[in-house]
Amino acid sequence: MRIQENLEKSKYEADGSIQIQGTTIPYHTICEDNFFVDEENNPVASIFSYAYFRSDVQDNSKRPILFIYNGGPGCASLWLHMGLFGPRIVKLDDELNLPTVPPFELEDNPHCLLDLCDLVFIDPAGTGLGRLIQEKARKEFYETHGDVRSVSKFIEQFLARYNRRNSPVLLAVKAMVRQEVPYLQES
């Protein structure tokens, strides 16, 4: 038995601001599904993205954009997002004794890079909110080269969708996927 998933695109938008080195940085957030489809235009997998765009920049076409991911399958961008790079992070009073049970308190991240570049967190298929929808596509997304191809295609489409093809593209990749970065740079 299988429960039918909602295969409609989810998209959430919000505005916020953060204080970084004494300056208020306004931003616009877009969180959304990005579907991969087969020859019949049926969804086979998705990448979920969380984007933060500095909203007081007149021309962002040349503003750097940092894509951040933990790799897949199985490793979401959650702790890169909520523990290191995001504008809001989990408050850790004692880094040696981390809380293990939610709810977690959030705080502004004084080390967020939003003053320097826009941020896009990526959950590849099989990680976080990224999904493998059709089992037949497993090999396309769950192997090193497949993972690289899907992330590369996502970045290419994202840059086109948000008119950022002239923006310098930066990558922050954690964990075992460091072997993928040279492949991604070639894509």
CSV table of N, CA and C in Angstrom, one decimal, residues 22-147:
chain,number,residue,atom,x,y,z
A,22,GLY,N,26.6,45.3,13.1
A,22,GLY,CA,26.0,46.5,13.3
A,22,GLY,C,25.1,47.1,12.1
A,23,THR,N,25.0,46.3,11.1
A,23,THR,CA,24.2,46.8,9.9
A,23,THR,C,23.0,45.9,9.8
A,24,THR,N,21.8,46.5,9.5
A,24,THR,CA,20.6,45.7,9.3
A,24,THR,C,20.6,45.2,7.9
A,25,ILE,N,20.5,43.9,7.6
A,25,ILE,CA,20.5,43.3,6.3
A,25,ILE,C,19.1,42.8,6.1
A,26,PRO,N,18.3,43.4,5.2
A,26,PRO,CA,17.0,42.9,4.9
A,26,PRO,C,17.1,41.7,3.8
A,27,TYR,N,16.2,40.7,3.9
A,27,TYR,CA,16.3,39.6,2.9
A,27,TYR,C,14.9,39.1,2.6
A,28,HIS,N,14.9,38.5,1.5
A,28,HIS,CA,13.7,37.8,1.0
A,28,HIS,C,14.0,36.3,0.9
A,29,THR,N,13.2,35.5,1.5
A,29,THR,CA,13.4,34.0,1.5
A,29,THR,C,12.4,33.3,0.5
A,30,ILE,N,12.9,32.4,-0.2
A,30,ILE,CA,12.0,31.5,-1.1
A,30,ILE,C,12.4,30.1,-0.8
A,31,CYS,N,11.5,29.3,-0.3
A,31,CYS,CA,11.7,27.9,-0.1
A,31,CYS,C,10.8,27.1,-1.0
A,32,GLU,N,11.3,26.2,-1.8
A,32,GLU,CA,10.5,25.6,-2.9
A,32,GLU,C,11.0,24.2,-3.3
A,33,ASP,N,10.0,23.4,-3.8
A,33,ASP,CA,10.3,22.2,-4.5
A,33,ASP,C,10.8,22.5,-5.9
A,34,ASN,N,11.8,21.6,-6.4
A,34,ASN,CA,12.3,21.7,-7.7
A,34,ASN,C,12.2,20.3,-8.3
A,35,PHE,N,11.3,20.0,-9.2
A,35,PHE,CA,11.0,18.7,-9.6
A,35,PHE,C,11.9,18.3,-10.8
A,36,PHE,N,12.3,17.0,-10.9
A,36,PHE,CA,12.9,16.4,-12.0
A,36,PHE,C,11.8,15.5,-12.6
A,37,VAL,N,11.6,15.5,-13.9
A,37,VAL,CA,10.6,14.8,-14.6
A,37,VAL,C,11.1,13.8,-15.6
A,38,ASP,N,10.3,12.8,-15.9
A,38,ASP,CA,10.7,11.8,-16.9
A,38,ASP,C,10.2,12.2,-18.3
A,39,GLU,N,10.4,11.3,-19.2
A,39,GLU,CA,10.0,11.6,-20.6
A,39,GLU,C,8.5,12.0,-20.8
A,40,GLU,N,7.7,11.4,-19.9
A,40,GLU,CA,6.2,11.7,-19.9
A,40,GLU,C,5.9,12.9,-19.1
A,41,ASN,N,6.8,13.6,-18.6
A,41,ASN,CA,6.6,14.8,-17.7
A,41,ASN,C,6.1,14.5,-16.4
A,42,ASN,N,6.3,13.2,-15.9
A,42,ASN,CA,5.9,12.8,-14.5
A,42,ASN,C,7.1,13.1,-13.6
A,43,PRO,N,6.8,13.6,-12.4
A,43,PRO,CA,7.9,13.8,-11.4
A,43,PRO,C,8.6,12.5,-11.0
A,44,VAL,N,9.9,12.5,-11.0
A,44,VAL,CA,10.6,11.3,-10.5
A,44,VAL,C,11.4,11.6,-9.2
A,45,ALA,N,11.8,12.8,-9.0
A,45,ALA,CA,12.5,13.2,-7.8
A,45,ALA,C,12.4,14.7,-7.7
A,46,SER,N,12.8,15.2,-6.5
A,46,SER,CA,12.8,16.6,-6.3
A,46,SER,C,14.0,17.0,-5.4
A,47,ILE,N,14.4,18.2,-5.6
A,47,ILE,CA,15.4,18.9,-4.8
A,47,ILE,C,14.6,20.0,-4.1
A,48,PHE,N,14.8,20.2,-2.8
A,48,PHE,CA,14.2,21.3,-2.1
A,48,PHE,C,15.2,22.3,-1.8
A,49,SER,N,14.9,23.6,-2.0
A,49,SER,CA,15.8,24.7,-1.8
A,49,SER,C,15.3,25.7,-0.9
A,50,TYR,N,16.2,26.3,-0.1
A,50,TYR,CA,15.9,27.4,0.8
A,50,TYR,C,16.8,28.5,0.4
A,51,ALA,N,16.3,29.6,-0.2
A,51,ALA,CA,17.1,30.7,-0.7
A,51,ALA,C,16.9,32.0,0.1
A,52,TYR,N,18.0,32.7,0.3
A,52,TYR,CA,18.0,33.9,1.0
A,52,TYR,C,18.6,35.0,0.1
A,53,PHE,N,17.8,36.0,-0.3
A,53,PHE,CA,18.3,37.0,-1.2
A,53,PHE,C,18.3,38.3,-0.4
A,54,ARG,N,19.5,39.0,-0.4
A,54,ARG,CA,19.5,40.3,0.2
A,54,ARG,C,18.6,41.2,-0.6
A,55,SER,N,17.6,41.9,0.0
A,55,SER,CA,16.6,42.6,-0.7
A,55,SER,C,16.8,44.1,-0.9
A,56,ASP,N,17.9,44.6,-0.4
A,56,ASP,CA,18.2,46.0,-0.6
A,56,ASP,C,19.3,46.2,-1.7
A,57,VAL,N,19.5,45.2,-2.5
A,57,VAL,CA,20.5,45.3,-3.6
A,57,VAL,C,19.8,45.7,-4.9
A,58,GLN,N,20.1,46.8,-5.5
A,58,GLN,CA,19.5,47.2,-6.7
A,58,GLN,C,19.6,46.3,-7.9
A,59,ASP,N,20.9,45.8,-8.2
A,59,ASP,CA,21.1,44.9,-9.3
A,59,ASP,C,21.9,43.7,-8.7
A,60,ASN,N,21.2,42.6,-8.6
A,60,ASN,CA,21.8,41.4,-8.0
A,60,ASN,C,22.4,40.5,-9.0
A,61,SER,N,22.3,40.9,-10.3
A,61,SER,CA,22.8,40.0,-11.4
A,61,SER,C,24.3,39.6,-11.3
A,62,LYS,N,25.1,40.5,-10.6
A,62,LYS,CA,26.5,40.2,-10.4
A,62,LYS,C,26.8,39.9,-8.9
A,63,ARG,N,25.9,39.9,-8.1
A,63,ARG,CA,26.1,39.6,-6.7
A,63,ARG,C,26.4,38.1,-6.5
A,64,PRO,N,27.5,37.8,-5.7
A,64,PRO,CA,27.8,36.4,-5.5
A,64,PRO,C,26.6,35.6,-4.9
A,65,ILE,N,26.6,34.3,-5.3
A,65,ILE,CA,25.5,33.4,-4.8
A,65,ILE,C,26.2,32.1,-4.3
A,66,LEU,N,26.0,31.8,-3.1
A,66,LEU,CA,26.6,30.6,-2.4
A,66,LEU,C,25.6,29.5,-2.3
A,67,PHE,N,25.9,28.3,-3.0
A,67,PHE,CA,25.1,27.1,-2.9
A,67,PHE,C,25.7,26.2,-1.9
A,68,ILE,N,24.9,25.8,-0.9
A,68,ILE,CA,25.3,25.1,0.3
A,68,ILE,C,24.6,23.7,0.4
A,69,TYR,N,25.3,22.6,0.4
A,69,TYR,CA,24.7,21.4,0.6
A,69,TYR,C,25.6,20.3,1.3
A,70,ASN,N,24.9,19.4,1.9
A,70,ASN,CA,25.6,18.3,2.6
A,70,ASN,C,25.7,17.0,1.9
A,71,GLY,N,25.1,17.0,0.7
A,71,GLY,CA,25.3,15.8,-0.1
A,71,GLY,C,24.2,14.8,0.2
A,72,GLY,N,24.1,13.8,-0.7
A,72,GLY,CA,23.1,12.8,-0.5
A,72,GLY,C,23.7,11.5,-1.1
A,73,PRO,N,22.9,10.5,-1.0
A,73,PRO,CA,21.6,10.5,-0.3
A,73,PRO,C,21.7,10.4,1.2
A,74,GLY,N,20.7,11.0,1.9
A,74,GLY,CA,20.6,10.8,3.3
A,74,GLY,C,21.1,11.9,4.2
A,75,CYS,N,21.7,12.9,3.7
A,75,CYS,CA,22.3,14.0,4.5
A,75,CYS,C,21.8,15.3,4.1
A,76,ALA,N,20.8,15.9,4.8
A,76,ALA,CA,20.2,17.1,4.5
A,76,ALA,C,21.1,18.3,4.8
A,77,SER,N,20.7,19.5,4.3
A,77,SER,CA,21.4,20.7,4.6
A,77,SER,C,21.1,21.3,6.0
A,78,LEU,N,20.2,20.6,6.7
A,78,LEU,CA,19.7,21.2,8.0
A,78,LEU,C,20.7,21.8,8.9
A,79,TRP,N,21.8,21.1,9.2
A,79,TRP,CA,22.7,21.7,10.2
A,79,TRP,C,23.6,22.7,9.6
A,80,LEU,N,23.9,22.6,8.3
A,80,LEU,CA,24.6,23.7,7.6
A,80,LEU,C,23.7,25.0,7.6
A,81,HIS,N,22.4,24.8,7.5
A,81,HIS,CA,21.4,25.9,7.5
A,81,HIS,C,21.2,26.4,8.9
A,82,MET,N,20.8,25.6,9.8
A,82,MET,CA,20.4,26.0,11.1
A,82,MET,C,21.5,26.0,12.1
A,83,GLY,N,22.7,25.5,11.7
A,83,GLY,CA,23.8,25.5,12.7
A,83,GLY,C,25.0,26.3,12.3
A,84,LEU,N,25.1,26.7,11.0
A,84,LEU,CA,26.3,27.4,10.6
A,84,LEU,C,26.1,28.6,9.7
A,85,PHE,N,25.4,28.5,8.6
A,85,PHE,CA,25.3,29.5,7.6
A,85,PHE,C,24.1,30.4,7.6
A,86,GLY,N,22.9,29.8,8.0
A,86,GLY,CA,21.7,30.5,7.9
A,86,GLY,C,21.6,31.8,8.7
A,87,PRO,N,20.6,32.7,8.4
A,87,PRO,CA,20.5,33.9,9.2
A,87,PRO,C,20.0,33.7,10.6
A,88,ARG,N,19.3,32.5,10.8
A,88,ARG,CA,18.8,32.1,12.1
A,88,ARG,C,19.4,30.7,12.4
A,89,ILE,N,20.0,30.5,13.6
A,89,ILE,CA,20.6,29.3,13.9
A,89,ILE,C,20.1,28.8,15.3
A,90,VAL,N,20.3,27.5,15.5
A,90,VAL,CA,19.9,26.9,16.8
A,90,VAL,C,20.8,27.5,17.9
A,91,LYS,N,20.2,28.0,19.0
A,91,LYS,CA,20.9,28.5,20.1
A,91,LYS,C,21.6,27.4,20.9
A,92,LEU,N,22.9,27.5,21.0
A,92,LEU,CA,23.6,26.4,21.8
A,92,LEU,C,24.3,27.1,23.0
A,93,ASP,N,23.7,26.9,24.2
A,93,ASP,CA,24.3,27.5,25.4
A,93,ASP,C,25.6,26.8,25.7
A,94,ASP,N,25.6,25.5,25.5
A,94,ASP,CA,26.8,24.7,25.9
A,94,ASP,C,27.1,23.8,24.7
A,95,GLU,N,28.1,24.1,23.9
A,95,GLU,CA,28.5,23.4,22.7
A,95,GLU,C,29.0,21.9,23.0
A,96,LEU,N,29.4,21.7,24.3
A,96,LEU,CA,29.8,20.3,24.6
A,96,LEU,C,28.7,19.4,25.0
A,97,ASN,N,27.6,20.0,25.4
A,97,ASN,CA,26.4,19.3,25.8
A,97,ASN,C,25.2,19.8,25.0
A,98,LEU,N,25.1,19.3,23.8
A,98,LEU,CA,24.1,19.7,22.9
A,98,LEU,C,22.7,19.2,23.3
A,99,PRO,N,21.7,20.0,23.1
A,99,PRO,CA,20.3,19.6,23.3
A,99,PRO,C,19.9,18.5,22.3
A,100,THR,N,19.2,17.5,22.7
A,100,THR,CA,18.9,16.4,21.7
A,100,THR,C,17.4,16.3,21.5
A,101,VAL,N,16.6,17.1,22.3
A,101,VAL,CA,15.2,17.0,22.2
A,101,VAL,C,14.6,18.3,21.9
A,102,PRO,N,13.8,18.4,20.8
A,102,PRO,CA,13.2,19.7,20.5
A,102,PRO,C,12.1,20.1,21.5
A,103,PRO,N,11.7,21.3,21.6
A,103,PRO,CA,11.9,22.4,20.6
A,103,PRO,C,13.3,23.0,20.9
A,104,PHE,N,13.9,23.6,19.9
A,104,PHE,CA,15.1,24.3,20.0
A,104,PHE,C,14.9,25.8,19.8
A,105,GLU,N,15.6,26.5,20.6
A,105,GLU,CA,15.4,28.0,20.5
A,105,GLU,C,16.3,28.5,19.4
A,106,LEU,N,15.9,29.5,18.7
A,106,LEU,CA,16.7,30.1,17.6
A,106,LEU,C,17.2,31.4,17.9
A,107,GLU,N,18.3,31.8,17.3
A,107,GLU,CA,18.8,33.2,17.5
A,107,GLU,C,19.4,33.6,16.2
A,108,ASP,N,19.6,35.0,16.0
A,108,ASP,CA,20.2,35.5,14.8
A,108,ASP,C,21.7,35.0,14.8
A,109,ASN,N,22.1,34.8,13.6
A,109,ASN,CA,23.5,34.3,13.3
A,109,ASN,C,24.4,35.5,13.0
A,110,PRO,N,25.3,35.9,13.9
A,110,PRO,CA,26.1,37.1,13.7
A,110,PRO,C,27.2,36.8,12.6
A,111,HIS,N,27.4,35.5,12.3
A,111,HIS,CA,28.4,35.2,11.3
A,111,HIS,C,27.8,34.8,9.9
A,112,CYS,N,26.5,35.1,9.8
A,112,CYS,CA,25.8,34.8,8.5
A,112,CYS,C,26.5,35.6,7.4
A,113,LEU,N,26.6,35.0,6.2
A,113,LEU,CA,27.3,35.6,5.1
A,113,LEU,C,26.4,36.4,4.2
A,114,LEU,N,25.2,36.7,4.6
A,114,LEU,CA,24.2,37.4,3.7
A,114,LEU,C,24.6,38.8,3.4
A,115,ASP,N,25.5,39.4,4.2
A,115,ASP,CA,26.0,40.7,3.8
A,115,ASP,C,27.0,40.7,2.6
A,116,LEU,N,27.5,39.5,2.4
A,116,LEU,CA,28.5,39.3,1.3
A,116,LEU,C,27.9,38.6,0.0
A,117,CYS,N,27.0,37.7,0.2
A,117,CYS,CA,26.5,36.9,-0.9
A,117,CYS,C,25.1,36.4,-0.5
A,118,ASP,N,24.3,36.0,-1.6
A,118,ASP,CA,23.0,35.4,-1.3
A,118,ASP,C,23.3,33.9,-1.0
A,119,LEU,N,22.4,33.3,-0.3
A,119,LEU,CA,22.6,31.9,0.1
A,119,LEU,C,21.5,31.0,-0.4
A,120,VAL,N,21.8,29.8,-0.9
A,120,VAL,CA,20.9,28.8,-1.3
A,120,VAL,C,21.3,27.5,-0.7
A,121,PHE,N,20.4,27.0,0.2
A,121,PHE,CA,20.6,25.7,0.8
A,121,PHE,C,19.9,24.6,0.0
A,122,ILE,N,20.6,23.5,-0.3
A,122,ILE,CA,20.0,22.5,-1.2
A,122,ILE,C,19.8,21.2,-0.4
A,123,ASP,N,18.6,20.6,-0.5
A,123,ASP,CA,18.4,19.2,0.0
A,123,ASP,C,18.2,18.4,-1.3
A,124,PRO,N,19.3,17.7,-1.7
A,124,PRO,CA,19.1,16.8,-2.9
A,124,PRO,C,18.1,15.7,-2.6
A,125,ALA,N,17.7,15.0,-3.7
A,125,ALA,CA,16.8,13.9,-3.6
A,125,ALA,C,17.2,12.9,-2.5
A,126,GLY,N,16.3,12.6,-1.7
A,126,GLY,CA,16.6,11.6,-0.6
A,126,GLY,C,17.2,12.2,0.7
A,127,THR,N,17.2,13.6,0.7
A,127,THR,CA,17.7,14.3,1.9
A,127,THR,C,16.7,15.3,2.3
A,128,GLY,N,16.6,15.6,3.6
A,128,GLY,CA,15.6,16.6,4.1
A,128,GLY,C,14.3,16.5,3.4
A,129,LEU,N,13.9,17.6,2.7
A,129,LEU,CA,12.6,17.7,2.0
A,129,LEU,C,12.8,17.3,0.5
A,130,GLY,N,14.0,17.0,0.1
A,130,GLY,CA,14.2,16.5,-1.3
A,130,GLY,C,13.7,15.0,-1.3
A,131,ARG,N,13.0,14.6,-2.4
A,131,ARG,CA,12.4,13.3,-2.4
A,131,ARG,C,12.7,12.5,-3.6
A,132,LEU,N,12.9,11.2,-3.5
A,132,LEU,CA,12.9,10.3,-4.6
A,132,LEU,C,11.4,9.9,-4.7
A,133,ILE,N,10.8,10.2,-5.8
A,133,ILE,CA,9.4,9.9,-6.0
A,133,ILE,C,9.1,8.6,-6.7
A,134,GLN,N,9.9,8.3,-7.7
A,134,GLN,CA,9.8,7.0,-8.4
A,134,GLN,C,11.0,6.2,-8.2
A,135,GLU,N,10.8,5.0,-7.7
A,135,GLU,CA,11.9,4.1,-7.4
A,135,GLU,C,12.8,3.8,-8.7
A,136,LYS,N,12.2,3.8,-9.8
A,136,LYS,CA,13.0,3.6,-11.1
A,136,LYS,C,14.1,4.6,-11.3
A,137,ALA,N,14.0,5.8,-10.6
A,137,ALA,CA,15.0,6.8,-10.7
A,137,ALA,C,16.1,6.7,-9.7
A,138,ARG,N,16.1,5.7,-8.8
A,138,ARG,CA,17.1,5.6,-7.7
A,138,ARG,C,18.5,5.8,-8.2
A,139,LYS,N,18.9,5.1,-9.2
A,139,LYS,CA,20.3,5.1,-9.7
A,139,LYS,C,20.7,6.5,-10.2
A,140,GLU,N,19.7,7.2,-10.8
A,140,GLU,CA,20.0,8.5,-11.4
A,140,GLU,C,20.4,9.5,-10.3
A,141,PHE,N,19.9,9.3,-9.1
A,141,PHE,CA,20.1,10.3,-8.0
A,141,PHE,C,20.9,9.8,-6.9
A,142,TYR,N,21.0,8.5,-6.7
A,142,TYR,CA,21.7,7.9,-5.5
A,142,TYR,C,23.1,7.4,-5.8
A,143,GLU,N,23.7,7.9,-6.8
A,143,GLU,CA,25.1,7.5,-7.0
A,143,GLU,C,25.9,8.8,-7.2
A,144,THR,N,27.2,8.8,-7.0
A,144,THR,CA,28.0,10.0,-7.1
A,144,THR,C,27.8,10.8,-8.3
A,145,HIS,N,27.9,10.2,-9.5
A,145,HIS,CA,27.7,11.0,-10.7
A,145,HIS,C,26.3,11.5,-10.9
A,146,GLY,N,25.3,10.6,-10.5
A,146,GLY,CA,23.9,11.0,-10.5
A,146,GLY,C,23.6,12.2,-9.6
A,147,ASP,N,24.1,12.1,-8.4
A,147,ASP,CA,24.0,13.2,-7.4
A,147,ASP,C,24.6,14.5,-8.0
